[in-house]
Short mmCIF file of N, CA and C in Angstrom, two decimals:
data_model
loop_
_atom_site.label_atom_id
_atom_site.label_comp_id
_atom_site.label_asym_id
_atom_site.label_seq_id
_atom_site.Cartn_x
_atom_site.Cartn_y
_atom_site.Cartn_z
N MET A 1 145.32 73.25 139.38
CA MET A 1 144.56 74.63 140.47
C MET A 1 143.84 75.54 139.85
N LYS A 2 144.31 75.64 138.69
CA LYS A 2 144.01 77.25 138.40
C LYS A 2 142.34 76.11 137.31
N ASN A 3 142.31 75.43 137.43
CA ASN A 3 140.81 74.36 136.79
C ASN A 3 140.03 74.08 137.07
N THR A 4 140.00 74.21 138.51
CA THR A 4 139.28 74.17 140.05
C THR A 4 139.04 75.65 140.03
N ILE A 5 139.80 76.05 140.44
CA ILE A 5 139.22 77.40 140.51
C ILE A 5 138.25 77.58 139.87
N LYS A 6 138.53 78.17 138.35
CA LYS A 6 137.70 78.15 137.63
C LYS A 6 135.67 77.81 137.37
N LYS A 7 136.42 76.40 138.34
CA LYS A 7 134.84 75.12 138.27
C LYS A 7 134.73 75.79 138.83
N ARG A 8 134.88 76.92 140.48
CA ARG A 8 134.48 76.83 141.53
C ARG A 8 133.71 77.99 141.24
N ILE A 9 134.61 79.41 140.57
CA ILE A 9 133.23 80.33 140.36
C ILE A 9 132.33 79.79 139.44
N LEU A 10 132.48 78.98 138.77
CA LEU A 10 131.24 79.03 137.62
C LEU A 10 130.37 78.37 138.42
N CYS A 11 130.38 78.16 138.96
CA CYS A 11 129.58 76.93 139.85
C CYS A 11 129.50 77.56 141.05
N PHE A 12 129.78 78.10 141.35
CA PHE A 12 129.48 79.47 142.39
C PHE A 12 128.19 81.03 142.00
N LEU A 13 128.97 81.04 140.20
CA LEU A 13 128.13 82.12 139.35
C LEU A 13 126.63 81.57 139.11
N GLY A 14 126.61 79.64 138.78
CA GLY A 14 125.52 79.80 137.87
C GLY A 14 124.23 79.15 139.30
N THR A 15 124.92 79.05 140.86
CA THR A 15 124.40 79.03 141.56
C THR A 15 123.18 80.46 141.89
N LEU A 16 124.45 81.36 142.13
CA LEU A 16 124.21 82.31 142.21
C LEU A 16 122.96 83.03 141.40
N LEU A 17 123.09 82.94 140.09
CA LEU A 17 121.69 82.86 139.09
C LEU A 17 120.55 82.47 138.94
N ALA A 18 120.57 81.03 139.01
CA ALA A 18 119.89 80.85 139.82
C ALA A 18 118.71 80.32 140.54
N LEU A 19 119.28 80.93 141.20
CA LEU A 19 119.20 81.76 142.50
C LEU A 19 118.08 82.86 142.34
N GLY A 20 118.36 83.79 141.53
CA GLY A 20 118.78 85.34 140.78
C GLY A 20 117.06 84.48 140.49
N VAL A 21 116.89 83.38 140.30
CA VAL A 21 116.06 83.59 138.55
C VAL A 21 114.96 82.62 139.18
N ILE A 22 115.33 81.88 140.54
CA ILE A 22 114.52 81.42 140.30
C ILE A 22 113.14 82.74 141.82
N ASN A 23 114.03 83.31 142.39
CA ASN A 23 113.41 84.38 143.17
C ASN A 23 113.29 85.39 142.29
N ALA A 24 113.23 85.52 141.32
CA ALA A 24 112.41 86.95 140.47
C ALA A 24 111.37 85.91 139.97
N GLN A 25 111.08 84.75 139.79
CA GLN A 25 110.88 83.98 139.44
C GLN A 25 108.69 83.89 140.48
N SER A 26 109.66 83.60 141.64
CA SER A 26 108.87 83.31 143.13
C SER A 26 107.56 84.12 143.88
N GLY A 27 107.26 85.84 142.38
CA GLY A 27 106.61 86.18 143.45
C GLY A 27 105.79 86.91 142.47
N SER A 28 105.94 85.88 140.58
CA SER A 28 104.42 86.61 139.56
C SER A 28 103.01 85.16 140.54
N SER A 29 102.09 85.36 139.47
CA SER A 29 101.26 84.83 139.35
C SER A 29 101.33 83.86 138.49
N SER A 30 99.45 83.76 137.73
CA SER A 30 99.42 83.52 136.52
C SER A 30 99.43 84.43 135.71
N GLU A 31 99.39 84.84 136.08
CA GLU A 31 97.99 86.36 134.78
C GLU A 31 99.77 86.92 134.82
N ASN A 32 98.79 87.70 133.51
CA ASN A 32 99.37 88.61 132.28
C ASN A 32 99.62 90.66 133.36
N TYR A 33 100.40 90.98 133.87
CA TYR A 33 99.82 92.04 134.73
C TYR A 33 101.30 93.32 134.21
N ILE A 34 101.08 94.50 134.60
CA ILE A 34 102.03 95.44 134.82
C ILE A 34 101.85 96.30 135.77
N GLN A 35 102.45 96.38 136.20
CA GLN A 35 102.83 96.79 138.38
C GLN A 35 103.68 98.69 137.59
N THR A 36 102.86 99.04 138.44
CA THR A 36 103.77 101.00 138.09
C THR A 36 103.42 101.09 139.22
N LYS A 37 104.62 102.39 139.71
CA LYS A 37 104.20 102.12 141.43
C LYS A 37 105.28 104.25 140.57
N THR A 38 104.35 104.79 141.58
CA THR A 38 104.97 106.45 141.53
C THR A 38 105.20 106.76 142.59
N TYR A 39 105.93 107.53 143.08
CA TYR A 39 106.29 107.76 144.27
C TYR A 39 107.23 108.54 144.40
N LEU A 40 105.25 110.14 144.36
CA LEU A 40 105.33 111.29 145.06
C LEU A 40 105.21 111.53 145.79
N ASP A 41 106.36 111.36 146.91
CA ASP A 41 106.73 112.08 148.01
C ASP A 41 108.67 111.21 148.60
N TYR A 42 108.79 112.20 148.11
CA TYR A 42 110.74 111.38 148.66
C TYR A 42 111.27 112.16 149.19
N ASN A 43 111.24 111.90 151.06
CA ASN A 43 112.41 112.60 152.17
C ASN A 43 113.54 111.72 151.14
N GLY A 44 114.19 111.67 150.23
CA GLY A 44 115.48 111.13 150.36
C GLY A 44 115.85 110.17 150.57
N THR A 45 115.24 108.92 151.38
CA THR A 45 115.82 107.75 152.37
C THR A 45 114.22 106.59 152.00
N VAL A 46 113.46 106.96 152.56
CA VAL A 46 112.40 106.11 152.47
C VAL A 46 110.97 106.67 151.80
N PRO A 47 110.68 106.32 150.60
CA PRO A 47 109.26 107.47 149.53
C PRO A 47 108.26 107.36 150.83
N SER A 48 107.22 108.50 151.59
CA SER A 48 106.70 108.92 151.72
C SER A 48 105.09 108.53 152.22
N LYS A 49 104.74 108.62 150.67
CA LYS A 49 103.97 108.25 149.62
C LYS A 49 104.26 107.53 148.26
N THR A 50 103.52 107.30 147.93
CA THR A 50 103.72 105.82 146.36
C THR A 50 101.79 105.73 146.09
N LEU A 51 102.14 106.07 144.61
CA LEU A 51 100.54 105.68 144.17
C LEU A 51 101.17 104.93 143.24
N GLU A 52 100.47 103.12 143.47
CA GLU A 52 100.53 102.02 142.87
C GLU A 52 99.30 101.68 142.05
N THR A 53 99.90 100.85 140.58
CA THR A 53 98.12 100.45 140.05
C THR A 53 99.04 99.57 138.93
N VAL A 54 97.94 98.09 139.35
CA VAL A 54 98.00 97.16 138.23
C VAL A 54 97.13 96.94 137.42
N GLN A 55 97.79 96.47 136.05
CA GLN A 55 96.43 96.03 135.64
C GLN A 55 96.69 94.74 134.61
N TYR A 56 96.23 93.90 134.63
CA TYR A 56 96.12 92.81 134.07
C TYR A 56 95.67 92.98 132.51
N PHE A 57 96.50 91.80 132.17
CA PHE A 57 95.73 91.58 130.72
C PHE A 57 94.56 90.10 129.79
N ASP A 58 93.97 89.96 129.16
CA ASP A 58 93.85 88.52 129.68
C ASP A 58 95.18 87.69 128.71
N GLY A 59 94.28 86.38 127.98
CA GLY A 59 95.25 85.73 127.07
C GLY A 59 95.61 86.23 125.59
N LEU A 60 94.87 87.46 125.99
CA LEU A 60 94.41 88.47 123.95
C LEU A 60 95.73 89.26 124.12
N GLY A 61 96.16 90.09 125.26
CA GLY A 61 96.71 90.79 126.21
C GLY A 61 95.30 92.55 125.34
N ARG A 62 94.41 91.94 126.16
CA ARG A 62 93.52 92.53 127.01
C ARG A 62 93.36 93.48 128.24
N SER A 63 93.34 94.31 128.04
CA SER A 63 92.54 94.90 129.61
C SER A 63 91.72 94.45 130.69
N LYS A 64 92.42 93.14 131.57
CA LYS A 64 90.94 92.82 132.18
C LYS A 64 90.24 93.50 133.88
N GLN A 65 91.25 94.36 134.07
CA GLN A 65 91.35 94.90 135.23
C GLN A 65 92.21 95.63 135.30
N PHE A 66 91.95 96.33 136.86
CA PHE A 66 92.91 97.81 137.28
C PHE A 66 92.85 98.07 138.60
N VAL A 67 93.60 97.81 138.60
CA VAL A 67 94.14 98.05 140.83
C VAL A 67 95.01 98.60 141.75
N ASP A 68 94.36 99.63 141.44
CA ASP A 68 94.91 100.96 142.33
C ASP A 68 94.80 99.99 143.70
N VAL A 69 96.30 99.68 143.89
CA VAL A 69 95.76 99.34 144.47
C VAL A 69 96.29 101.01 146.40
N LYS A 70 95.03 100.36 147.65
CA LYS A 70 94.93 101.58 148.83
C LYS A 70 95.10 103.12 148.54
N ALA A 71 94.14 102.87 147.35
CA ALA A 71 93.86 104.16 146.19
C ALA A 71 92.73 105.53 146.55
N SER A 72 91.93 104.40 148.04
CA SER A 72 90.61 104.85 149.10
C SER A 72 91.59 105.49 150.05
N PRO A 73 90.27 106.50 150.08
CA PRO A 73 90.74 107.30 151.61
C PRO A 73 91.40 106.21 152.62
N LEU A 74 90.14 105.60 153.31
CA LEU A 74 91.02 105.03 153.71
C LEU A 74 91.43 103.40 153.80
N GLU A 75 92.22 103.89 153.01
CA GLU A 75 93.46 102.44 152.24
C GLU A 75 92.94 101.02 151.72
N LYS A 76 92.01 101.24 150.75
CA LYS A 76 91.44 100.46 150.27
C LYS A 76 91.63 100.20 148.34
N ASP A 77 91.23 99.20 148.02
CA ASP A 77 91.50 98.98 146.85
C ASP A 77 90.91 99.55 145.72
N VAL A 78 90.88 100.06 144.83
CA VAL A 78 89.83 100.21 144.35
C VAL A 78 90.20 100.05 142.79
N VAL A 79 89.04 99.01 142.61
CA VAL A 79 89.27 98.58 141.49
C VAL A 79 87.89 98.42 139.48
N THR A 80 88.89 99.08 138.57
CA THR A 80 87.77 99.25 137.66
C THR A 80 87.97 98.03 136.44
N HIS A 81 86.85 97.42 136.19
CA HIS A 81 86.85 95.67 136.01
C HIS A 81 86.79 96.11 133.81
N ILE A 82 86.51 95.06 133.87
CA ILE A 82 86.94 96.06 132.03
C ILE A 82 86.47 94.09 131.71
N GLU A 83 85.16 94.36 130.94
CA GLU A 83 84.77 93.00 130.25
C GLU A 83 84.56 93.51 128.71
N TYR A 84 83.72 92.16 127.72
CA TYR A 84 84.39 91.88 126.49
C TYR A 84 82.46 91.56 126.54
N ASP A 85 82.53 91.22 124.99
CA ASP A 85 81.11 90.10 124.05
C ASP A 85 81.75 89.24 123.61
N GLN A 86 81.35 88.79 122.98
CA GLN A 86 81.53 87.67 122.38
C GLN A 86 81.97 87.42 121.37
N PHE A 87 82.42 88.89 120.56
CA PHE A 87 82.86 89.01 119.16
C PHE A 87 84.83 89.85 120.40
N GLY A 88 84.87 90.35 121.35
CA GLY A 88 85.87 91.33 121.90
C GLY A 88 85.60 92.33 121.95
N ARG A 89 84.60 92.79 121.54
CA ARG A 89 83.95 94.71 121.84
C ARG A 89 84.34 94.39 123.27
N GLN A 90 84.29 96.24 123.76
CA GLN A 90 84.04 96.14 125.27
C GLN A 90 82.87 97.06 125.08
N VAL A 91 82.06 96.62 125.64
CA VAL A 91 80.74 97.14 125.70
C VAL A 91 80.05 97.89 126.85
N ARG A 92 80.72 97.46 128.11
CA ARG A 92 79.93 98.10 129.23
C ARG A 92 81.32 98.44 129.91
N ASP A 93 81.43 99.77 131.07
CA ASP A 93 83.17 100.73 130.81
C ASP A 93 82.34 99.99 132.66
N TYR A 94 83.00 100.36 133.31
CA TYR A 94 82.40 100.18 134.91
C TYR A 94 82.84 101.89 135.45
N LEU A 95 82.49 101.84 136.18
CA LEU A 95 82.73 102.43 137.03
C LEU A 95 83.99 102.17 138.24
N PRO A 96 85.02 102.87 138.89
CA PRO A 96 86.01 102.18 139.76
C PRO A 96 85.33 101.95 140.78
N ILE A 97 85.13 100.69 141.48
CA ILE A 97 84.95 100.35 143.16
C ILE A 97 85.69 99.26 144.61
N PRO A 98 85.83 100.61 145.10
CA PRO A 98 86.29 100.09 145.73
C PRO A 98 86.04 98.64 147.00
N GLN A 99 87.57 98.23 146.99
CA GLN A 99 87.35 96.64 147.85
C GLN A 99 87.05 97.44 148.96
N SER A 100 87.03 96.18 149.81
CA SER A 100 86.34 95.83 151.71
C SER A 100 87.60 96.07 152.66
N GLY A 101 89.10 95.58 151.36
CA GLY A 101 90.33 95.35 151.91
C GLY A 101 91.38 95.82 150.80
N THR A 102 92.69 95.45 151.58
CA THR A 102 93.70 95.53 150.42
C THR A 102 94.38 93.75 150.04
N GLN A 103 94.23 93.67 149.08
CA GLN A 103 95.35 92.68 148.08
C GLN A 103 96.41 92.15 147.86
N ASN A 104 96.61 94.03 147.98
CA ASN A 104 98.22 94.41 148.16
C ASN A 104 98.53 94.23 146.47
N GLY A 105 97.62 94.92 145.10
CA GLY A 105 97.66 94.82 144.27
C GLY A 105 97.49 93.00 143.80
N ALA A 106 96.56 92.09 143.97
CA ALA A 106 96.82 91.11 143.47
C ALA A 106 95.19 91.43 142.91
N ILE A 107 95.04 90.01 141.70
CA ILE A 107 93.67 90.28 141.59
C ILE A 107 92.87 90.43 141.91
N TYR A 108 91.46 90.91 141.89
CA TYR A 108 90.17 90.82 142.09
C TYR A 108 89.52 89.37 141.38
N THR A 109 89.22 88.72 141.81
CA THR A 109 87.92 87.22 141.05
C THR A 109 86.61 87.68 140.19
N SER A 110 86.26 88.27 142.12
CA SER A 110 85.19 88.93 141.66
C SER A 110 84.92 90.68 141.96
N PRO A 111 85.58 91.47 141.44
CA PRO A 111 85.53 93.20 142.03
C PRO A 111 83.69 93.80 141.55
N LEU A 112 83.04 92.93 140.84
CA LEU A 112 81.76 93.64 140.92
C LEU A 112 81.24 93.22 142.64
N GLY A 113 81.58 92.26 143.24
CA GLY A 113 80.84 91.88 144.14
C GLY A 113 80.62 92.68 145.54
N ASN A 114 81.66 93.74 145.20
CA ASN A 114 80.92 95.23 146.90
C ASN A 114 80.29 96.73 146.28
N ALA A 115 79.87 95.91 144.21
CA ALA A 115 79.34 97.55 144.32
C ALA A 115 77.99 97.45 144.35
N SER A 116 77.21 97.31 145.12
CA SER A 116 75.61 97.45 145.85
C SER A 116 76.61 98.49 146.77
N SER A 117 77.35 97.64 148.09
CA SER A 117 77.39 98.65 148.90
C SER A 117 78.40 99.61 148.90
N VAL A 118 78.79 100.51 147.81
CA VAL A 118 78.76 101.32 147.44
C VAL A 118 78.85 101.86 146.60
N TYR A 119 77.75 101.63 146.05
CA TYR A 119 76.73 102.29 144.92
C TYR A 119 75.33 102.59 144.78
N GLY A 120 74.83 101.25 146.17
CA GLY A 120 74.00 101.80 145.75
C GLY A 120 72.88 100.32 145.14
N GLY A 121 71.78 101.43 144.69
CA GLY A 121 71.03 99.77 143.74
C GLY A 121 71.04 100.36 142.00
N GLU A 122 72.50 102.02 141.76
CA GLU A 122 72.67 102.54 140.42
C GLU A 122 72.99 100.92 139.76
N LYS A 123 73.03 101.78 138.80
CA LYS A 123 74.43 101.35 137.85
C LYS A 123 75.55 101.68 137.92
N VAL A 124 75.84 100.43 137.58
CA VAL A 124 77.45 101.30 137.88
C VAL A 124 78.52 100.97 136.31
N TYR A 125 77.60 100.92 135.19
CA TYR A 125 78.71 100.70 134.71
C TYR A 125 77.40 101.24 133.54
N SER A 126 78.29 102.08 132.13
CA SER A 126 77.23 102.78 130.80
C SER A 126 77.32 101.76 129.78
N GLU A 127 76.99 100.76 128.38
CA GLU A 127 76.86 100.51 127.97
C GLU A 127 76.79 100.97 127.31
N LYS A 128 77.27 99.87 125.60
CA LYS A 128 76.93 101.06 124.15
C LYS A 128 76.30 99.06 123.87
N VAL A 129 75.16 99.79 122.60
CA VAL A 129 74.53 99.60 122.12
C VAL A 129 75.59 99.30 120.82
N LEU A 130 75.40 97.99 120.63
CA LEU A 130 77.13 97.41 119.03
C LEU A 130 75.56 96.63 117.83
N GLU A 131 76.38 97.15 116.81
CA GLU A 131 75.94 96.35 115.36
C GLU A 131 76.37 94.64 116.05
N ASN A 132 75.03 93.93 115.74
CA ASN A 132 76.03 92.33 115.60
C ASN A 132 77.13 92.23 115.37
N SER A 133 77.35 92.36 114.01
CA SER A 133 78.47 91.62 113.33
C SER A 133 79.45 92.00 113.40
N PRO A 134 80.87 92.27 113.40
CA PRO A 134 81.92 92.70 114.07
C PRO A 134 82.77 93.18 112.68
N TRP A 135 82.30 92.46 111.68
CA TRP A 135 82.65 93.29 110.54
C TRP A 135 81.54 94.33 109.77
N ILE A 136 80.42 94.95 109.95
CA ILE A 136 80.66 95.81 109.08
C ILE A 136 80.96 96.98 110.37
N GLU A 137 81.16 97.05 111.63
CA GLU A 137 81.52 98.31 112.59
C GLU A 137 82.93 98.17 112.08
N SER A 138 83.75 97.19 111.77
CA SER A 138 85.41 97.35 110.76
C SER A 138 85.19 98.45 110.16
N ASN A 139 84.36 97.55 108.82
CA ASN A 139 84.74 98.20 107.90
C ASN A 139 83.53 99.64 107.71
N SER A 140 82.26 99.99 108.43
CA SER A 140 81.87 101.13 107.99
C SER A 140 82.95 102.14 108.18
N ARG A 141 84.44 102.50 109.43
CA ARG A 141 84.86 103.17 109.54
C ARG A 141 86.04 103.48 108.69
N SER A 142 85.62 102.26 107.40
CA SER A 142 86.93 102.36 106.12
C SER A 142 86.28 102.20 105.74
N ARG A 143 85.05 102.85 105.10
CA ARG A 143 84.02 102.83 103.65
C ARG A 143 84.29 104.48 102.97
N LEU A 144 83.93 103.71 102.41
CA LEU A 144 84.51 105.16 100.98
C LEU A 144 83.00 106.09 100.87
N GLU A 145 83.73 107.05 101.00
CA GLU A 145 83.31 108.62 101.18
C GLU A 145 82.65 109.22 100.33
N MET A 146 83.26 109.76 99.27
CA MET A 146 84.37 110.37 98.75
C MET A 146 85.04 109.91 97.41
N THR A 147 85.38 110.60 96.01
CA THR A 147 85.90 110.36 95.65
C THR A 147 86.39 111.39 93.99
N GLY A 148 87.57 110.98 94.25
CA GLY A 148 87.84 112.57 93.01
C GLY A 148 88.18 111.78 92.37
N VAL A 149 88.45 112.54 91.33
CA VAL A 149 88.60 111.85 89.63
C VAL A 149 89.95 113.66 89.45
N PRO A 150 91.51 113.12 88.72
CA PRO A 150 91.88 114.77 88.91
C PRO A 150 91.16 115.06 87.05
N ASN A 151 91.68 116.28 87.37
CA ASN A 151 91.03 117.40 86.77
C ASN A 151 91.61 116.73 84.39
N LEU A 152 91.36 116.41 83.97
CA LEU A 152 91.37 116.28 82.95
C LEU A 152 91.85 116.87 80.99
#
């Protein structure tokens, strides 16, 4: 009698655990991301004003896109695109680009598509001109500039 009750309880708890894991994983996409939600105004029962940001990462752990959910005055998403060169250096810093609507934090496949309608013909990024070799750049920061000797 006691064994059957224990088995039923364990079976029930195992089912709840499995459903909880399945439910927790069903909302995630194939992207690596961090979702941040800041409550700006809270009246005690329901948050009336929030700030939500989703930061997406590539397979190497580098940021590739920031999505500010409903951050524009018309409650449209504002996306900041991040791009790297063949050596993994960030060479362009893009302006935040308001999108045509909201995807509630989902990643945008072409975040720069709306740039011309927002900024016109202007360039939407600043660009860095770097040395072609990442070895030279990384060693230029640690190059020996001065040597001191103790008094003899």
